[in-house]
Tab-separated table of C-alpha atoms in Angstrom:
chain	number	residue	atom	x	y	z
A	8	UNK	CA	-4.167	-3.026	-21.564
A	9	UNK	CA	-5.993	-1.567	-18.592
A	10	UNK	CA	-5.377	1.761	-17.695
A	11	UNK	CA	-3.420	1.181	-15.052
A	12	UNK	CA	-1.041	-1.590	-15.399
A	13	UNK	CA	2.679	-0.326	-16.293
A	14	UNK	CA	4.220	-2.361	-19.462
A	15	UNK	CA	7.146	-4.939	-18.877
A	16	UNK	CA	8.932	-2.394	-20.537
A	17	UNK	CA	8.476	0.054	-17.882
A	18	UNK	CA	8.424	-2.261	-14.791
A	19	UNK	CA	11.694	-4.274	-14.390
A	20	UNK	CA	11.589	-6.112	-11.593
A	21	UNK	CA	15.137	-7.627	-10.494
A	22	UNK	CA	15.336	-10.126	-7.718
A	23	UNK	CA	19.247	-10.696	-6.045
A	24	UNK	CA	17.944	-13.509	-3.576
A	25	UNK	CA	20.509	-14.646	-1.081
A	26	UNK	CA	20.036	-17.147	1.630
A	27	UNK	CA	18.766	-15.886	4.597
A	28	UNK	CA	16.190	-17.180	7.003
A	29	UNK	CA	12.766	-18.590	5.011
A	30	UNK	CA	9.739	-17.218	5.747
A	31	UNK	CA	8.932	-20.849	7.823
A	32	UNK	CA	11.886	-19.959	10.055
A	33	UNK	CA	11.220	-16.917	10.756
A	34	UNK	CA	7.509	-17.310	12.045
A	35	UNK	CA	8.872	-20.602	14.050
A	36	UNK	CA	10.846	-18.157	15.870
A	37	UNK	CA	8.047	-15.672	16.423
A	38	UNK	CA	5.671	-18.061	17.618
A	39	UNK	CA	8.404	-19.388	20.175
A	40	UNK	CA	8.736	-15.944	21.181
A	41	UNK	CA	5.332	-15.273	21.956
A	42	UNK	CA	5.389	-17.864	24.777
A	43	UNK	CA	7.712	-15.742	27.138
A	44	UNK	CA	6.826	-12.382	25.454
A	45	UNK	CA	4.685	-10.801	28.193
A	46	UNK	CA	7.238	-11.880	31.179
A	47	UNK	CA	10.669	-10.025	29.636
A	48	UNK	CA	9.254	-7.296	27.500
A	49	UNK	CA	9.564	-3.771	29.142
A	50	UNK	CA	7.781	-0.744	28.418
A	51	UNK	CA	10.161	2.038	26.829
A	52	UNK	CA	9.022	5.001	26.175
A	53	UNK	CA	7.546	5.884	23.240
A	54	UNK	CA	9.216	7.856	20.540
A	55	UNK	CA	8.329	11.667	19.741
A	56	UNK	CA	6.966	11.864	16.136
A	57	UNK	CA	9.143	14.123	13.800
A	58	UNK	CA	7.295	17.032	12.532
A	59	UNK	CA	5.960	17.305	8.582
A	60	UNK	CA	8.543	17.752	6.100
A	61	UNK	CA	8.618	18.748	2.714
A	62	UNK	CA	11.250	19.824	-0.195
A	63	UNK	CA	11.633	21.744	-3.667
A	64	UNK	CA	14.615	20.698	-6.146
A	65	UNK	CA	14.840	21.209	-10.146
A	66	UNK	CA	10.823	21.262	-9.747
A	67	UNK	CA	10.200	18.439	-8.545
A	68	UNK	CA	8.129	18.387	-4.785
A	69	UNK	CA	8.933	16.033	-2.071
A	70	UNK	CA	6.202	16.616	1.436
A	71	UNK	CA	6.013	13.456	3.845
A	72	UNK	CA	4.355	12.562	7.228
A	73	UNK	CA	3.487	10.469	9.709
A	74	UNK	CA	0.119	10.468	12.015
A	75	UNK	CA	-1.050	8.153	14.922
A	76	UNK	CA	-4.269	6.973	13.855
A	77	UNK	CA	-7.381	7.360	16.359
A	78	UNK	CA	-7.409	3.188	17.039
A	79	UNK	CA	-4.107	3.963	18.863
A	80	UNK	CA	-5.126	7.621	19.994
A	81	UNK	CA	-8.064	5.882	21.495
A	82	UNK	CA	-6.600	2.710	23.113
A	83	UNK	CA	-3.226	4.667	23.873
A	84	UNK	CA	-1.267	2.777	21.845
A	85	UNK	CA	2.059	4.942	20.284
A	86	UNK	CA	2.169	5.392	16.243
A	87	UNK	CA	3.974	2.660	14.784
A	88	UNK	CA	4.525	4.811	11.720
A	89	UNK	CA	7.543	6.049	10.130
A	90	UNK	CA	8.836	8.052	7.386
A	91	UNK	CA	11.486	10.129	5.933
A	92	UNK	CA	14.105	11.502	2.800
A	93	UNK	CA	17.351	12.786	2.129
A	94	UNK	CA	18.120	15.222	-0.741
A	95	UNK	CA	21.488	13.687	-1.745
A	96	UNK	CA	23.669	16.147	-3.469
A	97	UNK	CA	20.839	18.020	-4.708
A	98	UNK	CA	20.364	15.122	-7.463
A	99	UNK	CA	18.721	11.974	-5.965
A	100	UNK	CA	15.698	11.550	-3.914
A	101	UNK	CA	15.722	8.903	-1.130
A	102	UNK	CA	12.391	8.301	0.782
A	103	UNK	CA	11.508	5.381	3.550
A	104	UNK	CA	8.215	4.106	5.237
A	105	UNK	CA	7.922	1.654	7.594
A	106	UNK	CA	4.706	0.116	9.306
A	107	UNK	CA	5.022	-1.505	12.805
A	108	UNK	CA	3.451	-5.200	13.120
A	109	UNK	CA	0.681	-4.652	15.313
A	110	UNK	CA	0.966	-7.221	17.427
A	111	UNK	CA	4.923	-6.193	18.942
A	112	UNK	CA	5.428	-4.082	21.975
A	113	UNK	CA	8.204	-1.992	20.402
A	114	UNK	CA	7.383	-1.871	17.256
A	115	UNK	CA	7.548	1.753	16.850
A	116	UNK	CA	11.154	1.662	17.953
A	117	UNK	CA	11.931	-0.719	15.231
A	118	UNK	CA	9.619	1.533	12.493
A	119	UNK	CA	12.004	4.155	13.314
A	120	UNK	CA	15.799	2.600	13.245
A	121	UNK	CA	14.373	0.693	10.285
A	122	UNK	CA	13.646	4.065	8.270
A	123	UNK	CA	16.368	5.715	9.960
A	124	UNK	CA	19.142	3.357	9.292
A	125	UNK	CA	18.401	2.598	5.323
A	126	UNK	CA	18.049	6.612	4.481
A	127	UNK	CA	21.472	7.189	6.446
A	128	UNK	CA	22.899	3.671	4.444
A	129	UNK	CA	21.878	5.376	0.938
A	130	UNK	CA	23.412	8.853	1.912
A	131	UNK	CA	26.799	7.421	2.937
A	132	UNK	CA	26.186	4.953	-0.012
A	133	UNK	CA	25.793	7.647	-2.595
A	134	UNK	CA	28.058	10.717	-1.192
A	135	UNK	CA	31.033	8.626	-1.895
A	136	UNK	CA	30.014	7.003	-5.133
A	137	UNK	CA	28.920	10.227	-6.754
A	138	UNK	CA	32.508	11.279	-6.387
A	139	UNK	CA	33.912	8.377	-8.330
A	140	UNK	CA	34.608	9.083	-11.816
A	141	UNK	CA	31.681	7.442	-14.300
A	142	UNK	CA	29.367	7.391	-11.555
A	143	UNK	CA	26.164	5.861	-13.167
A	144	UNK	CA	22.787	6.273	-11.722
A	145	UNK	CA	20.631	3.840	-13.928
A	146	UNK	CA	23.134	0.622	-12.828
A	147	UNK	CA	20.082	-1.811	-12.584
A	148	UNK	CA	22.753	-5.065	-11.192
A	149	UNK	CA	24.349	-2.496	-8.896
A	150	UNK	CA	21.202	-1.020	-7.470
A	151	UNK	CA	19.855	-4.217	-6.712
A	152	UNK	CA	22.982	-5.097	-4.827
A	153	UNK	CA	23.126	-1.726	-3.013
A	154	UNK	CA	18.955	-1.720	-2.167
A	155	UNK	CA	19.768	-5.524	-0.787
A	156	UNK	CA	22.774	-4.372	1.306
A	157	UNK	CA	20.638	-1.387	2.805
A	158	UNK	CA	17.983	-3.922	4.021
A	159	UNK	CA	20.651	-6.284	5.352
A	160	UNK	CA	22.515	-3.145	7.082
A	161	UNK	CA	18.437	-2.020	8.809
A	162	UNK	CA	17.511	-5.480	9.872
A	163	UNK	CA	21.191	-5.469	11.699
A	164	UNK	CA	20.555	-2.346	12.922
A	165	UNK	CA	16.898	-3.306	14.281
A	166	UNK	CA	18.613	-6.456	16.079
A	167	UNK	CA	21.512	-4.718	17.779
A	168	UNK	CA	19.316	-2.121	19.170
A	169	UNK	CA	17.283	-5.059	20.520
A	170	UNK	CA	19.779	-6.016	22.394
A	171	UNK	CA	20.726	-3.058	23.662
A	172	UNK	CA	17.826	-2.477	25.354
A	173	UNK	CA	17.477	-6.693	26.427
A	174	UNK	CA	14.527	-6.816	24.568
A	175	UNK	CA	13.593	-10.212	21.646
A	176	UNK	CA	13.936	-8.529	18.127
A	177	UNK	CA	10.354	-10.088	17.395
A	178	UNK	CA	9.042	-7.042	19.271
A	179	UNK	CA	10.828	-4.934	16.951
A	180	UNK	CA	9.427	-6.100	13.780
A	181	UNK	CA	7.994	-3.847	11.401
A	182	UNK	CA	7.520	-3.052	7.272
A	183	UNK	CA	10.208	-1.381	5.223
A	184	UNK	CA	9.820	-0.010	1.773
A	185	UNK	CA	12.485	2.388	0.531
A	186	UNK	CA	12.520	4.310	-2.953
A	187	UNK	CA	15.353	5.855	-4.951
A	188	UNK	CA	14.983	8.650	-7.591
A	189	UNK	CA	16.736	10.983	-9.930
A	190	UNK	CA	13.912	12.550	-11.260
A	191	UNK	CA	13.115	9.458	-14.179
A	192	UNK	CA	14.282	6.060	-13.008
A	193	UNK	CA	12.551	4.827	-9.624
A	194	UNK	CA	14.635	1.918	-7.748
A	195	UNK	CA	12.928	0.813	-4.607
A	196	UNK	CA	13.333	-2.131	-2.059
A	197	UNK	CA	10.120	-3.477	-0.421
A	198	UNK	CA	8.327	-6.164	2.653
A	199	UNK	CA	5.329	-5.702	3.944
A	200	UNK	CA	2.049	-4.868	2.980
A	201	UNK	CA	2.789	-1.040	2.399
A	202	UNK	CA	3.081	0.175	-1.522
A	203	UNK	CA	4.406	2.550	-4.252
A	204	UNK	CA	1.706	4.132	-7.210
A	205	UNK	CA	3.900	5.081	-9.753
A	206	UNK	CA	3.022	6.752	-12.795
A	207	UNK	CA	5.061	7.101	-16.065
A	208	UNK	CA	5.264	9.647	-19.011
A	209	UNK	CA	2.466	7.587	-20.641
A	210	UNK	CA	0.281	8.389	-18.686
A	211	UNK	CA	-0.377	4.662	-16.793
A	212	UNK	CA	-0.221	4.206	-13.151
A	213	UNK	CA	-0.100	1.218	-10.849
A	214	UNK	CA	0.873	-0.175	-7.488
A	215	UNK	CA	4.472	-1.485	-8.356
A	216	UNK	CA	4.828	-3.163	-5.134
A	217	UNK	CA	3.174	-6.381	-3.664
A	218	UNK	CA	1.266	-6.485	-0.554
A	219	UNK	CA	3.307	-9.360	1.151
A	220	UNK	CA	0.597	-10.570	3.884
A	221	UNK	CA	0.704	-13.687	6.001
A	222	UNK	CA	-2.271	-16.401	5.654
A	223	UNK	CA	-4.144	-15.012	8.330
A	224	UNK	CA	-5.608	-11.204	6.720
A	225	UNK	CA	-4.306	-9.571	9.377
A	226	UNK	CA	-0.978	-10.686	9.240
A	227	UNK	CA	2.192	-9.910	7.225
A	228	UNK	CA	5.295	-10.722	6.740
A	229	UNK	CA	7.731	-7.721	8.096
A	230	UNK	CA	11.590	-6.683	7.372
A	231	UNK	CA	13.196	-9.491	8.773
A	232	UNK	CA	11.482	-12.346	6.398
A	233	UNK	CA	14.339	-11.694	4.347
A	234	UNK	CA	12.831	-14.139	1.333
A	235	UNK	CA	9.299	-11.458	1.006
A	236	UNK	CA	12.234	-9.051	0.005
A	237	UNK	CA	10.968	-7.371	-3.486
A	238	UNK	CA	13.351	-5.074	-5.682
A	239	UNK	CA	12.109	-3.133	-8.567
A	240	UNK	CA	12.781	-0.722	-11.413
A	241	UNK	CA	10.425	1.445	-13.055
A	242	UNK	CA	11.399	4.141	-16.129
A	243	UNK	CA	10.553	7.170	-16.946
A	244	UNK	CA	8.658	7.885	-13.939
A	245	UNK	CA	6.629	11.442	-13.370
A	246	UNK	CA	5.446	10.926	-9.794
A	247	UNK	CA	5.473	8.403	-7.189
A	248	UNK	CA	3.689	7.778	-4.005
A	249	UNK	CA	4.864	6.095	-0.945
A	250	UNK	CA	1.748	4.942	1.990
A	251	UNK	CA	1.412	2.138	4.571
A	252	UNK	CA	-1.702	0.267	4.342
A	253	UNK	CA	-3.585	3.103	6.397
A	254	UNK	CA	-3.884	5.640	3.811
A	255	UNK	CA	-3.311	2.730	0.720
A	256	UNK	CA	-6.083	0.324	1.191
A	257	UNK	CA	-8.153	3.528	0.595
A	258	UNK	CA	-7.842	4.330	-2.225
A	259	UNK	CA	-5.919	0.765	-4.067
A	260	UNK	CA	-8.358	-2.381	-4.226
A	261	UNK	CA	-7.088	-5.649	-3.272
A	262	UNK	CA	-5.190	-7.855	-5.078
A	263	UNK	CA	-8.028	-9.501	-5.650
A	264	UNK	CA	-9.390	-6.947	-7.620
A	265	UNK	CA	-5.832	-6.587	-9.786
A	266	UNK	CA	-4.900	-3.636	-7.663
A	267	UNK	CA	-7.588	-1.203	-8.849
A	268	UNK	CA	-6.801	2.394	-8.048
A	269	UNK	CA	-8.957	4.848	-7.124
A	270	UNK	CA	-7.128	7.508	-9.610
A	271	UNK	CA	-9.169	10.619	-8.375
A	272	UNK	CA	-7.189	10.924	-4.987
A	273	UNK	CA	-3.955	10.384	-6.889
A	274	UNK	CA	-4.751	13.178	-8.932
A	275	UNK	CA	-5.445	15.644	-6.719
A	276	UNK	CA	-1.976	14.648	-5.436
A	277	UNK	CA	-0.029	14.750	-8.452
A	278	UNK	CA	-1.685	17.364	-10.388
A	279	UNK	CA	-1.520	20.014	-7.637
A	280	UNK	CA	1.104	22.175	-8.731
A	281	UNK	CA	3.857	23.620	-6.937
A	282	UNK	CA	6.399	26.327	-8.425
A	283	UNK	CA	8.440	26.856	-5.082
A	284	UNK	CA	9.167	25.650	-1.467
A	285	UNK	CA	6.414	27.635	-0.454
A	286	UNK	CA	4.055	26.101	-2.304
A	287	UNK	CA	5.310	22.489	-1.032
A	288	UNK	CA	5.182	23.655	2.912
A	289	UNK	CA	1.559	24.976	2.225
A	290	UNK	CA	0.236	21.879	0.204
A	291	UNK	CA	2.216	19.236	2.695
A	292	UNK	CA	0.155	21.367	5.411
A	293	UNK	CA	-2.848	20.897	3.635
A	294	UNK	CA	-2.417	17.188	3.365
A	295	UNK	CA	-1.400	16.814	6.518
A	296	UNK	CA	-4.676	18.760	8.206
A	297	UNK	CA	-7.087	16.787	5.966
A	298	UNK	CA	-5.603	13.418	6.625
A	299	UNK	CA	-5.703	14.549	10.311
A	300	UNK	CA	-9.388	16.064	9.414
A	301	UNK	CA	-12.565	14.049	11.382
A	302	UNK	CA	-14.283	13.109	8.098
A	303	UNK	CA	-10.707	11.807	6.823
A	304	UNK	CA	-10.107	9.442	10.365
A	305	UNK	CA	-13.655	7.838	10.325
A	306	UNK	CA	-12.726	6.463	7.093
A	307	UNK	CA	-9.097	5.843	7.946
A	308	UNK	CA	-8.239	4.747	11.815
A	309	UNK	CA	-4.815	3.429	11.296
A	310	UNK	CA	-1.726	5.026	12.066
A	311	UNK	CA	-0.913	7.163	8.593
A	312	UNK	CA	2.677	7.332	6.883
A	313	UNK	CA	2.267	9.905	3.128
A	314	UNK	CA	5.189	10.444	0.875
A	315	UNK	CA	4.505	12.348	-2.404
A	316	UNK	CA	6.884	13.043	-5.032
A	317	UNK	CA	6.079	14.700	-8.101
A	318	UNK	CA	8.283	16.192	-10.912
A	319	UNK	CA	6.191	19.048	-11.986
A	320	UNK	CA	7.830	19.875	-14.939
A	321	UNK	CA	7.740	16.000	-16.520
A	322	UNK	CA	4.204	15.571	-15.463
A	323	UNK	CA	2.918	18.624	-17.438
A	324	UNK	CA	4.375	17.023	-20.553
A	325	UNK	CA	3.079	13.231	-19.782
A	326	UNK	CA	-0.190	11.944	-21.110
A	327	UNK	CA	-2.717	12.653	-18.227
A	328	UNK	CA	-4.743	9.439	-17.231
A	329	UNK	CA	-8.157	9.402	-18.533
A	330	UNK	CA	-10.032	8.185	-15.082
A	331	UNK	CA	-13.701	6.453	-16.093
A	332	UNK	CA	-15.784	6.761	-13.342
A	333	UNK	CA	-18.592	4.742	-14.908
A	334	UNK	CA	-15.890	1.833	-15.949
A	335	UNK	CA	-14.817	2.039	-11.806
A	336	UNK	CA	-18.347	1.463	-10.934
A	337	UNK	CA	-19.334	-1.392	-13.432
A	338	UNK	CA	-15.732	-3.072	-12.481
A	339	UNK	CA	-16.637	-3.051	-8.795
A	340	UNK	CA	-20.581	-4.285	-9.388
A	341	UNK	CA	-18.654	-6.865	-11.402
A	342	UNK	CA	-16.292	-8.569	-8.641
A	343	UNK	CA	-19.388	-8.069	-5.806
A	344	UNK	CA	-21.103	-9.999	-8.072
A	345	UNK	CA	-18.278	-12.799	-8.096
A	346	UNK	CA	-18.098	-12.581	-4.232
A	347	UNK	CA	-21.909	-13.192	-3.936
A	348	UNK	CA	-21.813	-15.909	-5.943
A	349	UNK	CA	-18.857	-17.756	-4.560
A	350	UNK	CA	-20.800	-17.579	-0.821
A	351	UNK	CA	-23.995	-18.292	-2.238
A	352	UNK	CA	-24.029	-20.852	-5.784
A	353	UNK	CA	-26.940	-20.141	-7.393
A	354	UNK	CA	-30.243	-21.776	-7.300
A	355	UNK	CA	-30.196	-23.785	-10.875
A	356	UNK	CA	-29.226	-27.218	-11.658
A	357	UNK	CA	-26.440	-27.756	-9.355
A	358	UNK	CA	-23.912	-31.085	-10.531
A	359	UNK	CA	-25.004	-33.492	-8.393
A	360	UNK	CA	-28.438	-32.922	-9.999
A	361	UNK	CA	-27.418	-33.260	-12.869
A	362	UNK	CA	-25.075	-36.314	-12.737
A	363	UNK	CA	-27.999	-37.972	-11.152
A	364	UNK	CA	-30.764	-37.207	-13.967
A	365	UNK	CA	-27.599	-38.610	-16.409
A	366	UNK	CA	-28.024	-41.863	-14.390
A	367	UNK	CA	-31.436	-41.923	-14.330
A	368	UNK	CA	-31.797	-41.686	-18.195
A	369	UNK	CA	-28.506	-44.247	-18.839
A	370	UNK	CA	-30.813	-46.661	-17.132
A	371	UNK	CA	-33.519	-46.098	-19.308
A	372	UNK	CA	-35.911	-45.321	-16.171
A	373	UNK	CA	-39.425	-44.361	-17.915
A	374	UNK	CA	-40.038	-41.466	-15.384
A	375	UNK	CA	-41.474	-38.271	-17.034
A	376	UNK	CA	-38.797	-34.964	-16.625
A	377	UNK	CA	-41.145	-33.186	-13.201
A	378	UNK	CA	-40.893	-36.614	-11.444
A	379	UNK	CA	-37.052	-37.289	-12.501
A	380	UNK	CA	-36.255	-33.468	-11.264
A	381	UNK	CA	-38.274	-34.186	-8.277
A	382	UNK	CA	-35.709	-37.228	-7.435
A	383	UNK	CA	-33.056	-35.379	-8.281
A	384	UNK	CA	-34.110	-32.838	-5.912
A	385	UNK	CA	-34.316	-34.590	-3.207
A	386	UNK	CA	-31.031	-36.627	-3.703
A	387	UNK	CA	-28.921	-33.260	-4.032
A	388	UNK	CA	-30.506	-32.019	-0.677
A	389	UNK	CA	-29.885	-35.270	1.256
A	390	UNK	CA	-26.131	-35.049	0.263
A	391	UNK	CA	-26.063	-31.404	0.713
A	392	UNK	CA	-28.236	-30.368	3.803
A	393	UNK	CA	-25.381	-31.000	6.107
A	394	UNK	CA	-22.634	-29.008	4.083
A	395	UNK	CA	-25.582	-26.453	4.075
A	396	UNK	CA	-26.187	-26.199	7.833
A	397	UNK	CA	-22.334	-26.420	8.516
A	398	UNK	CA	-22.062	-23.139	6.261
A	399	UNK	CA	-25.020	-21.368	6.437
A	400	UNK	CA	-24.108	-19.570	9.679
A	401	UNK	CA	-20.631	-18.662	8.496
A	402	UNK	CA	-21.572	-17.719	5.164
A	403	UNK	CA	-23.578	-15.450	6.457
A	404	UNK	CA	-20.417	-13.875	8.911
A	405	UNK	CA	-18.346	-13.502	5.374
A	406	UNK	CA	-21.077	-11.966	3.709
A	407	UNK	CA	-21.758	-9.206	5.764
A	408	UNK	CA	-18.096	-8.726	6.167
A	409	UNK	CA	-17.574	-8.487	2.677
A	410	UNK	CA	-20.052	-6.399	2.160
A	411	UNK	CA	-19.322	-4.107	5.009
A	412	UNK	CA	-15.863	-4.267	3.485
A	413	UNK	CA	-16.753	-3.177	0.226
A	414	UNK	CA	-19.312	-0.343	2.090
A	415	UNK	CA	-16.956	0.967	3.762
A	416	UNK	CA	-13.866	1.181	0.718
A	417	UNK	CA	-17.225	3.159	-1.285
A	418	UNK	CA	-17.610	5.252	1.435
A	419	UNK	CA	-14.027	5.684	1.954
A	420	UNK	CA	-13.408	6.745	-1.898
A	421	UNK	CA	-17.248	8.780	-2.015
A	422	UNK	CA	-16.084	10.939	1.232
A	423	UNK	CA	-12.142	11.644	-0.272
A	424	UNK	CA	-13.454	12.980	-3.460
A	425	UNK	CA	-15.988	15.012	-1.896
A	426	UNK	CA	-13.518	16.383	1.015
A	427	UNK	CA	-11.069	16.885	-2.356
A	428	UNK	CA	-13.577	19.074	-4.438
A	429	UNK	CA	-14.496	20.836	-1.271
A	430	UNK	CA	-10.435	21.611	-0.275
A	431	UNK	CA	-9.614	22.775	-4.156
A	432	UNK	CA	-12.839	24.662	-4.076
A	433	UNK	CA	-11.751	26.743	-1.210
A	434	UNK	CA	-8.416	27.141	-2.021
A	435	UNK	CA	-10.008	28.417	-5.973
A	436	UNK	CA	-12.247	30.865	-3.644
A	437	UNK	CA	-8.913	31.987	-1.714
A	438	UNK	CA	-7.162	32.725	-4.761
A	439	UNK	CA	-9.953	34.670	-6.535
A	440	UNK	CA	-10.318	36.736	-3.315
A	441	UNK	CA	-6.498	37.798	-3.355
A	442	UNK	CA	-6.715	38.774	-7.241
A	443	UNK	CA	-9.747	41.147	-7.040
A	444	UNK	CA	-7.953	42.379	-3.955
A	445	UNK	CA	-4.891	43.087	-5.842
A	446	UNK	CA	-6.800	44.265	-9.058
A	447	UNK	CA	-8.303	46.855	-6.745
C-alpha cells in the first residue's frame, strides 16, 4: 500500500442520497440563467473579510484564514473565500470552507451564508444533543443524516438570501466542505473541488475528499448539485487539513496522479508544535504572512481559504510518515512520461503497419522485409497524414500546457520547501538568540 492511501478500515465513506435536483438539472438551469444574467444582476457590496483566527483545547490547535488572491487583487474582483469554526462545548471541533464559482457575480455572498449557516446548524445541532442522556459522538447513520440536513439547511439559506436581495441563486453558487471532530473520529460533508488531508495514528495520509469538477477543467460542480454531495468517516485521526483549490492543488497532484501529496508542506504544518494559545496566534500569524508572502502568491494567485487542526498530543505518539523524496521524483518522471506519450505515440511499428505487413505475407507476396516496410510505410502515412495535420497544431497547445502545468506544480512545491526551511530556520535562530540571552 502506498504511503499515502488510508485503509478501508480507516476511511468509511457513507452516502444518505435523497432526491434532489441531478446534476443535468441543475446546469440546465444555470445555463438558462446566464442568458438574462448581465441585465438583473446588481452590484452589492462586497463583504469585509473576517480577521485570522485560531484556538487551543485539550492540546489540540485549530488557526484558519481566508486571503484574496492577487488575480482578484489585480482585476478588483472581491475574495470569494470563506472559512470558519466553532468550539462546541469545549469537546467538538466544527470547521467550514467554501470556494465561490468564479464565474457568479455574488458569489462571495453565497461563500459566506454557506459557511456561516452550516457552522451555526452544527452548534444549535450539537448544544442540544449533548444534553440528552447517551449522547454518542461516533453515530456513523446519525452523522450522515445530521451532515445531510446541514447542507440542505445552507443551500436554503443561500436561496432565501437570493431573494432577498432580487438576485438568481445561480449567482450565489459556491463550494462547501464542512468537517466535524472530537479529537479521533473526523465526519465531514463535501461539493466542490476543495479537500481534506487527513492523517491517522499510522502514520498514512491522504486527500479523503473528491475533487467534484465539471467536464470543462475549469468548472465544478458547487453546493447546490445536491447529487456531487460526498459524506465521509475517517478513525483515529491525528490532524486534518481543510484548503480550497488555491492553496490544495499546490501541494496534492491530480487525480490523475492518485492524489499524490506533496508531504513536506504538510509536515511543516502538522509537526509544528504548539503547547498554548500563544503558540497557535503566533504560528496562525506565521502562516498567514507567508501565504500572503510575494514568493508564496507567484506560485499561488487564487483567492486562499487554510484550516489546520492538529492534536498535538496524538500526533507525538503516531507513526511519523516516512516522505521519499527520490520515490516523489521518479513517480512524477513516471506519469510525464505517460503524458508525452499519449500526445505523441511513438515512432515504432504503429498497427496499421503492422496489420498491413500481416496481409502482405497471408498473400504470400514474395517482397523482401525493406521493400514490404517501405509499403507499409507509406500506407500508414496516407491513412494517417490527415489525423496528423488535424492534431499536430493542438498537440502541440496540450503539450506545452502540460508541461507548463507540471513546471509550474515543481516550482510551486521547490519554492514552499525552500520558503519552509528558510521560516523554521529563522524562527531556530530566534529561539537560540532568546536562550543565550537568558543564560546570560
Amino acid at each position: 500500500m502506498h504511503e499515502n492511501e488510508l485503509n478501508e478500515e480507516d476511511k468509511i465513506m457513507e452516502d444518505f442520497s435523497e432526491t434532489g435536483n441531478s446534476v443535468n438539472e441543475q446546469i440546465s438551469k444555470k445555463n438558462d440563467i446566464k442568458e438574462n444574467k448581465k441585465s438583473t444582476e446588481s452590484v452589492l457590496p462586497p463583504i469585509i473579510l473576517p480577521d485570522p483566527s485560531y484556538a487551543f483545547l485539550h492540546n489540540i490547535s485549530i488557526l484558519c484564514f481566508s486571503q484574496q488572491g492577487e488575480s482578484h487583487i489585480k482585476n478588483n474582483v472581491p475574495c470569494q473565500d470563506r472559512s470558519g469554526f466553532k468550539l462546541i462545548n469545549d469537546k467538538i471541533i466544527v470547521a467550514a470552507i467554501a470556494d465561490g464559482v468564479g464565474s457568479c457575480a455574488l458569489s462571495d455572498y453565497g461563500a459566506e451564508i454557506a459557511v456561516n449557516s452550516s457552522l451555526m446548524f452544527l452548534e444549535e445541532y450539537f448544544n442540544k444533543e449533548m444534553k440528552q442522556k447517551g449522547f454518542k459522538f461516533d453515530d456513523s447513520p446519525r452523522m450522515g443524516q445530521i451532515l445531510r440536513e446541514m447542507m440542505l439547511y445552507a443551500t436554503d439559506c443561500v436561496e432565501k438570501r437570493s431573494m432577498e436581495l432580487q438576485q438568481f441563486s445561480y449567482s450565489f453558487q459556491s463550494t462547501l466542505t464542512v468537517a466535524v471532530y472530537d479529537g479521533n473520529t473526523l465526519y465531514f460533508a463535501h461539493a466542490g473541488d476543495d479537500g481534506i488531508v487527513a492523517q491517522n495514528q499510522k502514520g498514512i495520509y491522504a486527500m479523503v475528499t473528491s475533487r467534484h469538477k465539471g467536464e470543462e477543467v475549469s468548472s465544478v460542480y458547487p453546493l447546490q448539485s445536491k447529487n456531487t454531495w460526498q459524506f465521509g468517516k475517517v478513525n483515529d485521526v491525528v490532524a486534518f487539513m481543510m484548503a480550497t483549490d488555491g492553496v490544495l492543488d499546490a501541494f496534492v497532484r491530480p487525480a490523475a496522479e492518485n492524489n499524490r501529496i506533496y508531504y513536506p508542506f504538510v509536515e511543516a504544518v502538522f509537526y509544528d508544535i504548539q503547547k498554548n494559545e500563544e503558540d497557535v496566534k503566533k504560528n496562525c500569524r506565521d502562516w498567514y504572512e507567508y501565504m500572503a508572502s510575494e514568493s508564496y502568491r507567484k506560485s499561488v494567485t487564487d483567492d486562499i481559504s487554510f484550516v489546520s487542526v492538529v492534536n498535538h498530543e496524538a500526533i507525538q505518539k503516531s507513526v511519523k510518515p516516512n516522505f521519499k523524496r527520490q520515490e516523489w521524483d521518479k513517480q512524477t518522471k513516471k506519469y510525464e512520461k505517460k503524458r508525452k506519450a499519449a500526445l505523441y505515440p511513438s515512432d515504432s511499428k504503429t498497427k496499421s503497419q503492422q496489420r498491413i505487413s500481416e496481409k502482405l505475407s497471408e498473400k504470400g507476396k514474395s517482397i523482401n522485409t525493406e521493400e514490404a516496410a517501405k509499403q507499409a510505410k507509406i500506407a500508414a502515412h496516407k491513412m494517417n497524414d490527415g489525423m496528423k495535420e488535424l492534431a499536430s497544431a493542438s498537440a502541440d497547445i496540450l503539450l506545452k500546457g502540460v508541461y507548463r502545468a507540471t513546471s509550474y506544480l515543481g516550482e510551486t512545491m521547490g519554492q514552499i520547501s525552500k520558503d519552509l526551511k528558510k521560516r523554521n530556520d529563522q524562527r531556530n535562530s530566534a529561539e537560540k538568540g532568546k536562550n543565550d540571552e537568558s543564560n546570560d
